[in-house]
Amino acid sequence: MAQRDYVSRGRSPQKKKPAGKGRKPARSAQSNAQSNAPVSGKLPIVRLVGVFALVIGFGAFLWSIKDNVEDDVDTQASRPVAPTEETLPELPEEEWEYIKTLPGYEVEVEVKEQEKSDKRYLMQCASFRTRAQAEEMKAKIAFQGLEALIRHSTGSNGDWFRVILGPYDSKRDAEKAKHSLRKVNIATCQIWYWNL
């Protein structure tokens, strides 16, 4: 297989002109760049003079319009001046009724007494194959101020470690604990009757 030169592929071919009798010798690339560059010795001076002329012209323009400002009559100065004597009207006596009536005002609400059931409730939050995972869940629950238990159970599908809370006397207490666990992303809790 023939080798290819990929480096020089993008370059255009350069023809070298032989130096003949009547021709000048070829110049180097550096001397070509110097001869093509514009003469820049006078250019900064011309720019500097132009900028200086613009600044002086702008200053003269501002000086000429300084005296041409129209005198606006201040509307506040033409108003009559109020007397300096500060006489305010007397404040009327306000009488607030709620101050007198609020302490004696009571609202009576009829609340049904909750029936106490003989059933107790438990809340199961997780069930794991290993005890280490159950202990980790128990620790998360403990950070919320709740005490969890780990119950080991053996069934037809193997050993399980259940993380449970309770017993609770009412379902409302179990729901309150369930909502506090939702704040820390433990949303798998189920409330059941206590039948252990």
mmCIF file of N, CA and C in Angstrom, residues 119-125 138 141 145-151 162-171 173-175 177-178 181 189-196:
data_model
loop_
_atom_site.group_PDB
_atom_site.id
_atom_site.type_symbol
_atom_site.label_atom_id
_atom_site.label_comp_id
_atom_site.label_asym_id
_atom_site.label_seq_id
_atom_site.Cartn_x
_atom_site.Cartn_y
_atom_site.Cartn_z
ATOM 1 N N LYS A 119 -60.275 -2.038 69.447
ATOM 2 C CA LYS A 119 -59.218 -2.452 68.524
ATOM 3 C C LYS A 119 -58.061 -1.464 68.604
ATOM 4 N N ARG A 120 -56.891 -1.976 68.467
ATOM 5 C CA ARG A 120 -55.698 -1.152 68.452
ATOM 6 C C ARG A 120 -55.091 -1.235 67.053
ATOM 7 N N TYR A 121 -54.282 -0.224 66.723
ATOM 8 C CA TYR A 121 -53.739 -0.106 65.370
ATOM 9 C C TYR A 121 -52.221 -0.189 65.395
ATOM 10 N N LEU A 122 -51.674 -0.692 64.294
ATOM 11 C CA LEU A 122 -50.240 -0.674 64.082
ATOM 12 C C LEU A 122 -49.986 -0.100 62.696
ATOM 13 N N MET A 123 -48.758 0.375 62.493
ATOM 14 C CA MET A 123 -48.389 0.938 61.208
ATOM 15 C C MET A 123 -47.121 0.248 60.744
ATOM 16 N N GLN A 124 -47.214 -0.415 59.600
ATOM 17 C CA GLN A 124 -46.045 -1.082 59.017
ATOM 18 C C GLN A 124 -45.496 -0.178 57.929
ATOM 19 N N CYS A 125 -44.223 0.178 58.068
ATOM 20 C CA CYS A 125 -43.618 1.111 57.110
ATOM 21 C C CYS A 125 -42.761 0.421 56.058
ATOM 22 N N LYS A 138 -35.373 1.776 60.599
ATOM 23 C CA LYS A 138 -35.710 2.077 61.999
ATOM 24 C C LYS A 138 -34.977 3.335 62.463
ATOM 25 N N ILE A 141 -36.661 6.481 61.068
ATOM 26 C CA ILE A 141 -37.889 6.758 61.811
ATOM 27 C C ILE A 141 -37.552 7.341 63.180
ATOM 28 N N GLY A 145 -38.455 11.128 65.906
ATOM 29 C CA GLY A 145 -38.967 11.073 67.268
ATOM 30 C C GLY A 145 -39.960 9.955 67.498
ATOM 31 N N LEU A 146 -40.007 8.980 66.613
ATOM 32 C CA LEU A 146 -40.928 7.853 66.742
ATOM 33 C C LEU A 146 -40.123 6.587 66.994
ATOM 34 N N GLU A 147 -40.729 5.684 67.740
ATOM 35 C CA GLU A 147 -40.036 4.439 68.066
ATOM 36 C C GLU A 147 -40.614 3.311 67.223
ATOM 37 N N ALA A 148 -39.751 2.637 66.498
ATOM 38 C CA ALA A 148 -40.168 1.542 65.629
ATOM 39 C C ALA A 148 -39.658 0.217 66.186
ATOM 40 N N LEU A 149 -40.339 -0.845 65.791
ATOM 41 C CA LEU A 149 -39.942 -2.196 66.173
ATOM 42 C C LEU A 149 -39.642 -2.985 64.913
ATOM 43 N N ILE A 150 -38.752 -3.970 65.049
ATOM 44 C CA ILE A 150 -38.465 -4.869 63.928
ATOM 45 C C ILE A 150 -38.983 -6.242 64.320
ATOM 46 N N ARG A 151 -39.896 -6.755 63.517
ATOM 47 C CA ARG A 151 -40.462 -8.091 63.764
ATOM 48 C C ARG A 151 -39.994 -9.036 62.677
ATOM 49 N N ARG A 162 -39.977 -6.983 59.286
ATOM 50 C CA ARG A 162 -40.959 -5.905 59.144
ATOM 51 C C ARG A 162 -40.652 -4.783 60.131
ATOM 52 N N VAL A 163 -40.743 -3.539 59.659
ATOM 53 C CA VAL A 163 -40.555 -2.358 60.509
ATOM 54 C C VAL A 163 -41.945 -1.831 60.833
ATOM 55 N N ILE A 164 -42.318 -1.900 62.123
ATOM 56 C CA ILE A 164 -43.672 -1.501 62.513
ATOM 57 C C ILE A 164 -43.606 -0.470 63.636
ATOM 58 N N LEU A 165 -44.670 0.317 63.742
ATOM 59 C CA LEU A 165 -44.831 1.297 64.804
ATOM 60 C C LEU A 165 -46.159 1.020 65.490
ATOM 61 N N GLY A 166 -46.203 1.264 66.762
ATOM 62 C CA GLY A 166 -47.472 1.089 67.459
ATOM 63 C C GLY A 166 -47.294 0.264 68.709
ATOM 64 N N PRO A 167 -48.325 -0.093 69.330
ATOM 65 C CA PRO A 167 -49.744 0.015 68.995
ATOM 66 C C PRO A 167 -50.283 1.410 69.292
ATOM 67 N N TYR A 168 -51.269 1.828 68.484
ATOM 68 C CA TYR A 168 -51.961 3.091 68.655
ATOM 69 C C TYR A 168 -53.383 2.803 69.121
ATOM 70 N N ASP A 169 -53.886 3.635 70.044
ATOM 71 C CA ASP A 169 -55.244 3.448 70.552
ATOM 72 C C ASP A 169 -56.291 3.883 69.540
ATOM 73 N N SER A 170 -55.970 4.879 68.694
ATOM 74 C CA SER A 170 -56.937 5.340 67.686
ATOM 75 C C SER A 170 -56.249 5.444 66.330
ATOM 76 N N LYS A 171 -57.053 5.396 65.316
ATOM 77 C CA LYS A 171 -56.510 5.494 63.965
ATOM 78 C C LYS A 171 -55.977 6.900 63.708
ATOM 79 N N ASP A 173 -54.281 8.779 65.767
ATOM 80 C CA ASP A 173 -52.892 8.837 66.238
ATOM 81 C C ASP A 173 -51.941 8.203 65.221
ATOM 82 N N ALA A 174 -52.393 7.098 64.637
ATOM 83 C CA ALA A 174 -51.561 6.433 63.618
ATOM 84 C C ALA A 174 -51.414 7.324 62.386
ATOM 85 N N GLU A 175 -52.478 8.021 61.991
ATOM 86 C CA GLU A 175 -52.422 8.919 60.834
ATOM 87 C C GLU A 175 -51.476 10.090 61.099
ATOM 88 N N ALA A 177 -48.802 10.065 62.983
ATOM 89 C CA ALA A 177 -47.436 9.559 62.841
ATOM 90 C C ALA A 177 -47.092 9.325 61.367
ATOM 91 N N LYS A 178 -48.064 8.877 60.596
ATOM 92 C CA LYS A 178 -47.844 8.625 59.170
ATOM 93 C C LYS A 178 -47.525 9.929 58.441
ATOM 94 N N LEU A 181 -43.992 11.099 59.058
ATOM 95 C CA LEU A 181 -42.990 10.337 58.305
ATOM 96 C C LEU A 181 -42.970 10.722 56.830
ATOM 97 N N CYS A 189 -45.939 3.639 54.481
ATOM 98 C CA CYS A 189 -46.549 3.120 55.707
ATOM 99 C C CYS A 189 -48.026 2.775 55.483
ATOM 100 N N GLN A 190 -48.439 1.649 56.056
ATOM 101 C CA GLN A 190 -49.822 1.176 55.995
ATOM 102 C C GLN A 190 -50.334 0.988 57.413
ATOM 103 N N ILE A 191 -51.588 1.366 57.642
ATOM 104 C CA ILE A 191 -52.188 1.241 58.976
ATOM 105 C C ILE A 191 -53.105 0.026 58.966
ATOM 106 N N TRP A 192 -52.882 -0.872 59.955
ATOM 107 C CA TRP A 192 -53.678 -2.102 60.070
ATOM 108 C C TRP A 192 -54.104 -2.294 61.515
ATOM 109 N N TYR A 193 -54.993 -3.240 61.702
ATOM 110 C CA TYR A 193 -55.358 -3.597 63.064
ATOM 111 C C TYR A 193 -54.220 -4.378 63.707
ATOM 112 N N TRP A 194 -54.073 -4.190 64.989
ATOM 113 C CA TRP A 194 -53.014 -4.872 65.738
ATOM 114 C C TRP A 194 -53.437 -6.310 65.973
ATOM 115 N N ASN A 195 -52.794 -7.214 65.293
ATOM 116 C CA ASN A 195 -53.131 -8.627 65.459
ATOM 117 C C ASN A 195 -51.881 -9.487 65.567
ATOM 118 N N LEU A 196 -50.909 -8.986 66.275
ATOM 119 C CA LEU A 196 -49.654 -9.744 66.403
ATOM 120 C C LEU A 196 -49.747 -10.748 67.511
#
